[in-house]
């Protein structure tokens, strides 16, 4: 029990450092919502070393804390929508045979961006926001794949 | 496989949007919090200063393009989205719930409106 709590806490701390790095890194794209999703690396890795409930907790606590520290009420809403949708997509796909860590992460990245844009359309009460869907999908594929490859490298080391 | 499929889907969607938005637009529609704030010609020089409780955006229409010149939103994305002129081009400022769209205007814009709506 104690060890589990400590592991989760360490992962939340790590994810928050990643969030911080993301917050201070300038993003070279003019599309809102496009980012590397470094913190997702922790969540993807978590899926393979923790129980789903614990991963959810790590992800939710991370989003809550990093939005409070580096974001605002609206960014919390976007992150939560993206985080929750990508959590369930990744949880489902993890059990599907033939899905590698990178594949799960990729789907998670895309799901995150779709969740975010859906909330954005709802917030501004305008579907014109969906104009960014293609760009955000492509960005989700790229970022998700990158984080997935990194996660599988991390897992290979962890399992040794 | 999944990556290729999703990328293809994104590309197709992009293509469809591009085709629909072929050609330059004629009008600029500014929407704030879901309500139309105003519609302006893309070819008349104009500077719009939209002040809200959440903050201010300065929109500039000039030389057939429209862009956000200045804004005090926390992320600054609306300014970074640059200039748009194509039909269906969009600039969004999420923190201020502001959307700027380029529309075909004139006849093209009218065609999209239903003649009547029956409830």
Coordinates of C-alpha atoms in Angstrom, one line a residue, chain B residues 24 42-46 60-67 83-85:
Chain B
X24 CA -10.5 34.0 -51.3
X42 CA -12.6 41.9 -46.1
X43 CA -11.6 44.7 -48.5
X44 CA -12.3 47.7 -46.3
X45 CA -9.5 48.8 -44.0
X46 CA -10.7 48.5 -40.5
X60 CA -7.2 44.4 -38.1
X61 CA -8.7 44.0 -41.6
X62 CA -6.4 45.3 -44.3
X63 CA -5.4 44.4 -47.8
X64 CA -7.9 41.5 -48.1
X65 CA -6.6 39.7 -45.0
X66 CA -7.7 39.7 -41.4
X67 CA -5.6 39.1 -38.3
X83 CA -3.3 36.5 -41.2
X84 CA -6.1 34.7 -43.0
X85 CA -7.9 35.4 -46.3

